[in-house]
Tab-separated table of N, CA and C in Angstrom:
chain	number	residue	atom	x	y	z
A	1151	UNK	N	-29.160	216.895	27.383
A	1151	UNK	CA	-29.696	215.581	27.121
A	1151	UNK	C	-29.369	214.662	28.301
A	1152	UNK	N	-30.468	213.780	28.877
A	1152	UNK	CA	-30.330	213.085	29.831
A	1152	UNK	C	-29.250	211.834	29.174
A	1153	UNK	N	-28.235	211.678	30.286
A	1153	UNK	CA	-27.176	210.364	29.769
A	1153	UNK	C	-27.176	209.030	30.839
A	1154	UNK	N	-28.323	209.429	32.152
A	1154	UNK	CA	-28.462	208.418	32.571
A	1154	UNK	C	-29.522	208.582	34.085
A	1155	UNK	N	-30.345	207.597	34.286
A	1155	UNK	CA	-31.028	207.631	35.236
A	1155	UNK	C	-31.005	206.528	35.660
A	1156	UNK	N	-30.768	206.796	37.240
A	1156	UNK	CA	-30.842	205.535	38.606
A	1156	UNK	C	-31.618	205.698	39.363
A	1157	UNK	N	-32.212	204.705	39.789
A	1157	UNK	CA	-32.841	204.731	41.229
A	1157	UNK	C	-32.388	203.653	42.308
A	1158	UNK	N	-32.526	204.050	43.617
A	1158	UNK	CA	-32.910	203.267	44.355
A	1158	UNK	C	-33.741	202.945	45.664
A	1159	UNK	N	-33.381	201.639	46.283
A	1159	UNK	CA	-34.674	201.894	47.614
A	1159	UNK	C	-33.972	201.221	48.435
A	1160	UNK	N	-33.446	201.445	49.908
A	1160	UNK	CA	-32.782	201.009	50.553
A	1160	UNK	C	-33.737	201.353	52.087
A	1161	UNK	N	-33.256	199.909	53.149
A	1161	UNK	CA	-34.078	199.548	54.154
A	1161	UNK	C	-32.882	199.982	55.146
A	1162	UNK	N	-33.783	201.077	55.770
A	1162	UNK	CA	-32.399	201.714	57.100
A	1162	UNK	C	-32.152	200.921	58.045
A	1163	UNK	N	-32.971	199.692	58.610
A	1163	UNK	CA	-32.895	198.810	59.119
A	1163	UNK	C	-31.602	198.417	58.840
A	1164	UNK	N	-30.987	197.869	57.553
A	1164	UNK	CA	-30.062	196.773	56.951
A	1164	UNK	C	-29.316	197.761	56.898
A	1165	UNK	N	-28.734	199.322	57.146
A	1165	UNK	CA	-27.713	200.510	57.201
A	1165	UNK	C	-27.018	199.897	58.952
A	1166	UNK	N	-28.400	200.014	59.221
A	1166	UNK	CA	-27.988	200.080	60.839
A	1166	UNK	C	-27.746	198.987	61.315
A	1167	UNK	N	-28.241	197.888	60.906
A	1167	UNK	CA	-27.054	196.499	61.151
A	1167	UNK	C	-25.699	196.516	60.833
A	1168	UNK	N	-25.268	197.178	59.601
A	1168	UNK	CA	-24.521	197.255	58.941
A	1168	UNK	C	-23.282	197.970	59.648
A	1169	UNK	N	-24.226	199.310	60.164
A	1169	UNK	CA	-23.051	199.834	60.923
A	1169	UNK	C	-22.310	199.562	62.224
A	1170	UNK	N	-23.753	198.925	63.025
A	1170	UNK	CA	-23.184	198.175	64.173
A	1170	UNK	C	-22.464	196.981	63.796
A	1171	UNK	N	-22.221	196.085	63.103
A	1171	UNK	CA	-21.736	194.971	62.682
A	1171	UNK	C	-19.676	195.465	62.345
A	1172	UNK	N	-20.231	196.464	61.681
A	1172	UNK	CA	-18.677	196.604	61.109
A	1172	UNK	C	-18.149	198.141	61.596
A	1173	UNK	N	-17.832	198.360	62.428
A	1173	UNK	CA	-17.195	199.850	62.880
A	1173	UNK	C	-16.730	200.666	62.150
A	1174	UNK	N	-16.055	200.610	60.671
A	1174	UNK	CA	-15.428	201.035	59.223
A	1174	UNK	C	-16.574	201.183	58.546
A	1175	UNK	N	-17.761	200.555	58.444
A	1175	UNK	CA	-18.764	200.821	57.444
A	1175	UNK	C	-19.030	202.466	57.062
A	1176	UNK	N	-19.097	203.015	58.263
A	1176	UNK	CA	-19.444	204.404	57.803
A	1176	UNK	C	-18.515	205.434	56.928
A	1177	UNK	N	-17.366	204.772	57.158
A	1177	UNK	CA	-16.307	205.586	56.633
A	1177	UNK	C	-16.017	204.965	55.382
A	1178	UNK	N	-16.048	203.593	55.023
A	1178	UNK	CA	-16.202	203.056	53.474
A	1178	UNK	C	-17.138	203.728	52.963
A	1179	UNK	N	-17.951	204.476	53.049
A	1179	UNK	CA	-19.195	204.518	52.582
A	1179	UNK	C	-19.290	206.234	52.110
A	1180	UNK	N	-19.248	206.911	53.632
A	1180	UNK	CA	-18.807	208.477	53.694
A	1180	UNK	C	-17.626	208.788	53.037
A	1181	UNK	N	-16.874	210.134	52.441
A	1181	UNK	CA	-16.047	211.121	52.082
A	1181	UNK	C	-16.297	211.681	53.604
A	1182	UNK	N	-14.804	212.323	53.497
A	1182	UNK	CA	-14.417	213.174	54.644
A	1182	UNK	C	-15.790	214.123	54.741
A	1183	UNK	N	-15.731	215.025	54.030
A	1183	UNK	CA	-17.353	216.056	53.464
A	1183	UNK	C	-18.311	215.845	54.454
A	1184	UNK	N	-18.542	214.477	53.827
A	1184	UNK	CA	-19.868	213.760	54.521
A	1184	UNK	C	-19.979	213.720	56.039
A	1185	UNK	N	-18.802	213.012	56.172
A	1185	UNK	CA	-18.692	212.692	57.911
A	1185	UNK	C	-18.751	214.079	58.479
A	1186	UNK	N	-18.057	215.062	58.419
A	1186	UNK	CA	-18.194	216.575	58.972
A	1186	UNK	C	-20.008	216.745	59.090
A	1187	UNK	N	-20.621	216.615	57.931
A	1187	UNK	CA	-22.021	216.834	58.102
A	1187	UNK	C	-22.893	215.857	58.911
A	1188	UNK	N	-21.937	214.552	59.153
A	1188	UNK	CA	-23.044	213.587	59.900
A	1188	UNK	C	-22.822	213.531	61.137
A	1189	UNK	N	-21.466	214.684	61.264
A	1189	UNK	CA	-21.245	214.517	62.963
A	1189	UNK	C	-22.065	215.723	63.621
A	1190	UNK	N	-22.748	216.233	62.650
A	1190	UNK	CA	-23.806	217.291	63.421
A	1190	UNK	C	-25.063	216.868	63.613
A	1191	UNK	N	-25.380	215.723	63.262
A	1191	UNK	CA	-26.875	214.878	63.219
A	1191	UNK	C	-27.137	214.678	64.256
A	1192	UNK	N	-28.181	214.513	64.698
A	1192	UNK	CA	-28.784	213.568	66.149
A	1192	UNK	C	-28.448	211.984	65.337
A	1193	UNK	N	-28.554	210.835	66.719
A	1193	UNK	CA	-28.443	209.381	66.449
A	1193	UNK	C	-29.490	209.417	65.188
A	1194	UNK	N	-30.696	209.277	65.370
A	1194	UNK	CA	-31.723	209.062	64.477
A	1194	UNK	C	-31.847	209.480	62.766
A	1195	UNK	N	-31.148	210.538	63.287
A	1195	UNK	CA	-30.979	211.712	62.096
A	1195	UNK	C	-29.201	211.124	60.927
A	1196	UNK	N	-28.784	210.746	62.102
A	1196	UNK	CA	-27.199	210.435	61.491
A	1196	UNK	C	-27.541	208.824	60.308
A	1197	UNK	N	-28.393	208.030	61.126
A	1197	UNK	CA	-28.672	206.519	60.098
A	1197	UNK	C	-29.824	206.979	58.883
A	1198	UNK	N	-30.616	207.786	59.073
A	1198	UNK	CA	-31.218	208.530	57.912
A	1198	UNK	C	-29.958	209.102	56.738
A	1199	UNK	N	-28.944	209.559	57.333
A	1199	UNK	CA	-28.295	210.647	56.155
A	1199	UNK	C	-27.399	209.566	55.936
A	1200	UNK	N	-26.793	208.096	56.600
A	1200	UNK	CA	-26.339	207.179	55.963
A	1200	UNK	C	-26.878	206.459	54.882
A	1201	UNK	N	-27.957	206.191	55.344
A	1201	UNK	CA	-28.353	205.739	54.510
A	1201	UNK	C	-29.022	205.955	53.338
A	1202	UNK	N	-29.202	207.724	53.158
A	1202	UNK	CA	-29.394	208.247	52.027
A	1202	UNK	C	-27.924	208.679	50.946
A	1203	UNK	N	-26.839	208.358	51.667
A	1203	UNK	CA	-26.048	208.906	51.226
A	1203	UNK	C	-25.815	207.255	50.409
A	1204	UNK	N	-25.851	206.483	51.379
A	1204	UNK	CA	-25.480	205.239	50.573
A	1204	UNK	C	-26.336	204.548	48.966
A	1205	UNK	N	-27.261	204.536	49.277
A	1205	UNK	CA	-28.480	204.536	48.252
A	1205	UNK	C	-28.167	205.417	47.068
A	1206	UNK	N	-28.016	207.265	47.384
A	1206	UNK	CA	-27.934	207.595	46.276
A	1206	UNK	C	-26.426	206.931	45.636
A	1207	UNK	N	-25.465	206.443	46.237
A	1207	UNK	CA	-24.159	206.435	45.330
A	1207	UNK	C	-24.587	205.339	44.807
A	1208	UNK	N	-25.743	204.128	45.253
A	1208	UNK	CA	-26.367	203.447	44.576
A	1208	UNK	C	-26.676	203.650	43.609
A	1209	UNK	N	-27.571	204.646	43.190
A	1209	UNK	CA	-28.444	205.083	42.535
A	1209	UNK	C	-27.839	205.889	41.387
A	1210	UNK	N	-26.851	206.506	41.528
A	1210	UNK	CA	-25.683	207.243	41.085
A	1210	UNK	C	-24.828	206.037	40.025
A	1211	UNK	N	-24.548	204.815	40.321
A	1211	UNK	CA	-24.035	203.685	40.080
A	1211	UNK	C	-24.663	203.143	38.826
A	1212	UNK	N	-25.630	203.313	39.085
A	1212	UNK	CA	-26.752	202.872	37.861
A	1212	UNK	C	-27.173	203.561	36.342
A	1213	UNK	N	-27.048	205.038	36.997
A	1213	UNK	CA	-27.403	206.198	36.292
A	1213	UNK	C	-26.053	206.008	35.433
A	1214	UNK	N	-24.563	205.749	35.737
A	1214	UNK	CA	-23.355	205.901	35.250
A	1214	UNK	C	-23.306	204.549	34.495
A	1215	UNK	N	-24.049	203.430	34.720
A	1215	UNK	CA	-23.566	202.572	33.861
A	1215	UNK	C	-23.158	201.352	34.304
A	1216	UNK	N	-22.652	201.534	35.796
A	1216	UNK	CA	-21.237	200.658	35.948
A	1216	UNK	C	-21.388	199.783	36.827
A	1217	UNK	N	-22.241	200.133	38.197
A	1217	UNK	CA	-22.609	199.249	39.079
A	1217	UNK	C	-21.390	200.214	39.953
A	1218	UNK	N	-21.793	200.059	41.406
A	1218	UNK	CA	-20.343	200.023	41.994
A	1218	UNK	C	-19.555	199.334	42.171
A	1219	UNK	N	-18.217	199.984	42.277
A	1219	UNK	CA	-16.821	198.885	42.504
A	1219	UNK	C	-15.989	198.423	41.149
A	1220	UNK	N	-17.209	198.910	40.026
A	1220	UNK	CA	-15.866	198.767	39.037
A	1220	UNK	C	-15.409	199.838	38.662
A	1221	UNK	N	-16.474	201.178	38.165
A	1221	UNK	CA	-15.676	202.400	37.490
A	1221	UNK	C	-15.869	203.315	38.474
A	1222	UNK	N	-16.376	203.110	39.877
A	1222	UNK	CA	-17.235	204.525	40.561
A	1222	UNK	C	-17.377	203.305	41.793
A	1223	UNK	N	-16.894	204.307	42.942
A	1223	UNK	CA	-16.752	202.883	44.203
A	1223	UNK	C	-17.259	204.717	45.073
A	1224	UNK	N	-17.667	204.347	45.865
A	1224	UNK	CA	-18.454	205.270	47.668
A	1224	UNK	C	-17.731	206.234	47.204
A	1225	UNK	N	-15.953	205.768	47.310
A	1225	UNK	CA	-15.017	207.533	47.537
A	1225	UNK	C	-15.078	208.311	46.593
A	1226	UNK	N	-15.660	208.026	45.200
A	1226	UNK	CA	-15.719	208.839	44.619
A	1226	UNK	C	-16.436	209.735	44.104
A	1227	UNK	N	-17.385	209.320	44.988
A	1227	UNK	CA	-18.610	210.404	45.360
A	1227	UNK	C	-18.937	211.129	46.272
A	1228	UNK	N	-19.422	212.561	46.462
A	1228	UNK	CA	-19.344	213.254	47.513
A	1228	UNK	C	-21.212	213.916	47.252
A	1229	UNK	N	-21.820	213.557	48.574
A	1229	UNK	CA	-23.094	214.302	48.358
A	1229	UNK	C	-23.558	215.472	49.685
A	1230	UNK	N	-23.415	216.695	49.409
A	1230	UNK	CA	-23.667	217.122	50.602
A	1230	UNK	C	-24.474	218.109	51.095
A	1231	UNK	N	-25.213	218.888	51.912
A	1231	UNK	CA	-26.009	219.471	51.740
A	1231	UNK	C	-25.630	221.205	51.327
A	1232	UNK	N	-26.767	221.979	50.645
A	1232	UNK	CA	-26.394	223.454	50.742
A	1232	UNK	C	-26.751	223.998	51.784
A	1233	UNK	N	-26.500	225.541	51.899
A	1233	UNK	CA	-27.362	225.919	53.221
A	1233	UNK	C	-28.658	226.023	53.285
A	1234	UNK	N	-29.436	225.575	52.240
A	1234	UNK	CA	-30.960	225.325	52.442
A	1234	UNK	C	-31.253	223.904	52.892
A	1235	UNK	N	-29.896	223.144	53.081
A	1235	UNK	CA	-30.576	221.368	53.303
A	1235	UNK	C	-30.538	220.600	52.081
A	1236	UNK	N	-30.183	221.432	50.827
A	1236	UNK	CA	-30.689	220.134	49.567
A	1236	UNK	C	-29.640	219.960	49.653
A	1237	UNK	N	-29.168	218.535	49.132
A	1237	UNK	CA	-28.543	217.354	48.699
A	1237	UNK	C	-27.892	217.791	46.920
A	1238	UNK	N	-26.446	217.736	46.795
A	1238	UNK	CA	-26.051	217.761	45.540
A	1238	UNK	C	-24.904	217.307	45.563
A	1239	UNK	N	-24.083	216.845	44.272
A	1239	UNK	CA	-23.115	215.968	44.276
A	1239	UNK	C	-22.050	217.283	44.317
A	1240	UNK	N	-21.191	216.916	45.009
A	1240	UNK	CA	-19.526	218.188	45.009
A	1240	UNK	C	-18.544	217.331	44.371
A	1241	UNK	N	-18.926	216.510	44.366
A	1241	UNK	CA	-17.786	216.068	43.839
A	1241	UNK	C	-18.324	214.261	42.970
A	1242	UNK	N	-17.703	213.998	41.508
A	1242	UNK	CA	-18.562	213.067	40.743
A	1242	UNK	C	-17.585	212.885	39.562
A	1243	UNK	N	-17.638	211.309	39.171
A	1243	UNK	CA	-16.658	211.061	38.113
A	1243	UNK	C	-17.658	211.769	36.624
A	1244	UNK	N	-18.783	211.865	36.702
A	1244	UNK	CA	-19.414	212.162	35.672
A	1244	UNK	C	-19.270	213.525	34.522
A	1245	UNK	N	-18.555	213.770	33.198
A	1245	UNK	CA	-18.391	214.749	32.834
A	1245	UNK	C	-19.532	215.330	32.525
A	1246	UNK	N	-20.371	215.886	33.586
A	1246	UNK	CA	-21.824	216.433	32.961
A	1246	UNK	C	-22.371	216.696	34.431
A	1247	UNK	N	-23.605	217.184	34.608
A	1247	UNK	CA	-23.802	217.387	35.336
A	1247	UNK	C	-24.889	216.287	35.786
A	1248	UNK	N	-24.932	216.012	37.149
A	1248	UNK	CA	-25.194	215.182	38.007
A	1248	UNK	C	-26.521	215.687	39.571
A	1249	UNK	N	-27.382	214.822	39.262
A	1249	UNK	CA	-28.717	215.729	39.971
A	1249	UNK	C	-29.268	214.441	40.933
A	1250	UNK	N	-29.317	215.185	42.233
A	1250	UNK	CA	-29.914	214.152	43.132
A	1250	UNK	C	-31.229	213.974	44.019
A	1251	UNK	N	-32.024	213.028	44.333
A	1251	UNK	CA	-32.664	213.366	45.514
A	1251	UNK	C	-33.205	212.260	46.397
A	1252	UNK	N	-33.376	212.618	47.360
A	1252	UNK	CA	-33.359	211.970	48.658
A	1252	UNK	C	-34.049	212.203	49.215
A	1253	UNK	N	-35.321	210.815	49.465
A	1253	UNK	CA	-36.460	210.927	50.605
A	1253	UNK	C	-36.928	209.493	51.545
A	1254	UNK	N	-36.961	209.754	52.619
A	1254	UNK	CA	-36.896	208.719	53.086
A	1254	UNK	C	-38.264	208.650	54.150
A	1255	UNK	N	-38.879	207.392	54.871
A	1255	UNK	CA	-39.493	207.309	55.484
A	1255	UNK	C	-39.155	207.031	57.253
A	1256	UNK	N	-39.470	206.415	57.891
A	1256	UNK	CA	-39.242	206.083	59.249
A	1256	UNK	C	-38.182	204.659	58.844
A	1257	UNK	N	-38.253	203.937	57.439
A	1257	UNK	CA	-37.938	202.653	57.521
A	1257	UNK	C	-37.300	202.540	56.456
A	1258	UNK	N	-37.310	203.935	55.499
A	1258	UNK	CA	-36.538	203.510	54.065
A	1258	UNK	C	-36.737	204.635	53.319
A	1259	UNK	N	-35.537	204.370	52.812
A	1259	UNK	CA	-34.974	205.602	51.872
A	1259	UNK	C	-34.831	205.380	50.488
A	1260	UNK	N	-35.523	206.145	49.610
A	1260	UNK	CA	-35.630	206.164	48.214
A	1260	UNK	C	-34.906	207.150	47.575
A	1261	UNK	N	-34.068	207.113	46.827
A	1261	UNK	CA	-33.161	208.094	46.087
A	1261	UNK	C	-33.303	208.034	44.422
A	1262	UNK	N	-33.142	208.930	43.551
A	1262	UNK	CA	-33.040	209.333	42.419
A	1262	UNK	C	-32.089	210.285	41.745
A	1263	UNK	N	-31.002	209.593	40.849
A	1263	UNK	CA	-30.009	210.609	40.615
A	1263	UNK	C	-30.257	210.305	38.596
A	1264	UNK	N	-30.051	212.129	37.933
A	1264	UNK	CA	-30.093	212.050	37.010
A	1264	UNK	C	-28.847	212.610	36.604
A	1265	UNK	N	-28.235	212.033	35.411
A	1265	UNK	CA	-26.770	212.620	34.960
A	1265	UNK	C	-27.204	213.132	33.418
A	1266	UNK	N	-26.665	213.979	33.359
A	1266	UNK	CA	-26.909	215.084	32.247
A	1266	UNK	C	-25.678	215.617	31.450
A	1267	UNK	N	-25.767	215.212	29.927
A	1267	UNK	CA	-24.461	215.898	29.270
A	1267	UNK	C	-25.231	217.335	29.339
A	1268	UNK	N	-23.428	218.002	29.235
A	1268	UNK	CA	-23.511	219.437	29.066
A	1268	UNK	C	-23.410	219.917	27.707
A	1269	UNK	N	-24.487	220.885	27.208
A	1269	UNK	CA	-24.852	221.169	26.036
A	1269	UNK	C	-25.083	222.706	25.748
């Protein structure tokens, strides 16, 4: 049974201000996990997977209930790829299972995460 669905839509533009603005942003944002996978990106490729990573914990945030920062903050989410490239949570406060996805354009990234009791 579905226990919660989020979405969101985030402008890579406002990632990449973000990151030039504040030198820590990426790492508030990333799990160790993450950063290992974004240090293999090209430039172009690296503000895409920020900013999908950021969105879904967005999106993730919503699906749980809570918003971020009160029950579920960046670190406690981990999204990373398999060896085919898809995107799944490794790690999630959610007792159930937790489903993601991530698509983005030249200018913005749309994410969808569904959380699922186990039955």
């Amino acid at each position: 049974m579905i226990a919660g669905i989020g979405i969101d839509v985030t402008d890579i533009r406002r990632i990449v201000a973000a990151v030039e603005r504040n030198q820590h942003f990426t790492e508030r944002i990333l799990t160790a996990d993450e950063m290992k996978q974004l240090a293999e990106l090209s430039d172009k490729r690296r503000y895409e997977y920020i900013s999908g990573r950021f969105s879904a914990k967005e999106a993730y945030s919503k699906a749980f209930g809570s918003g971020l920062g009160s029950k579920v903050r960046f670190q406690d989410l981990c999204i990373v790829n398999n060896e085919e490239g898809k995107p799944f949570f490794s790690k999630q406060p959610f007792d159930g299972n937790a489903f993601v996805s991530i698509s983005h354009t030249d200018d913005i990234v749309v994410t969808q995460v569904i959380l699922e009791n186990r039955g």
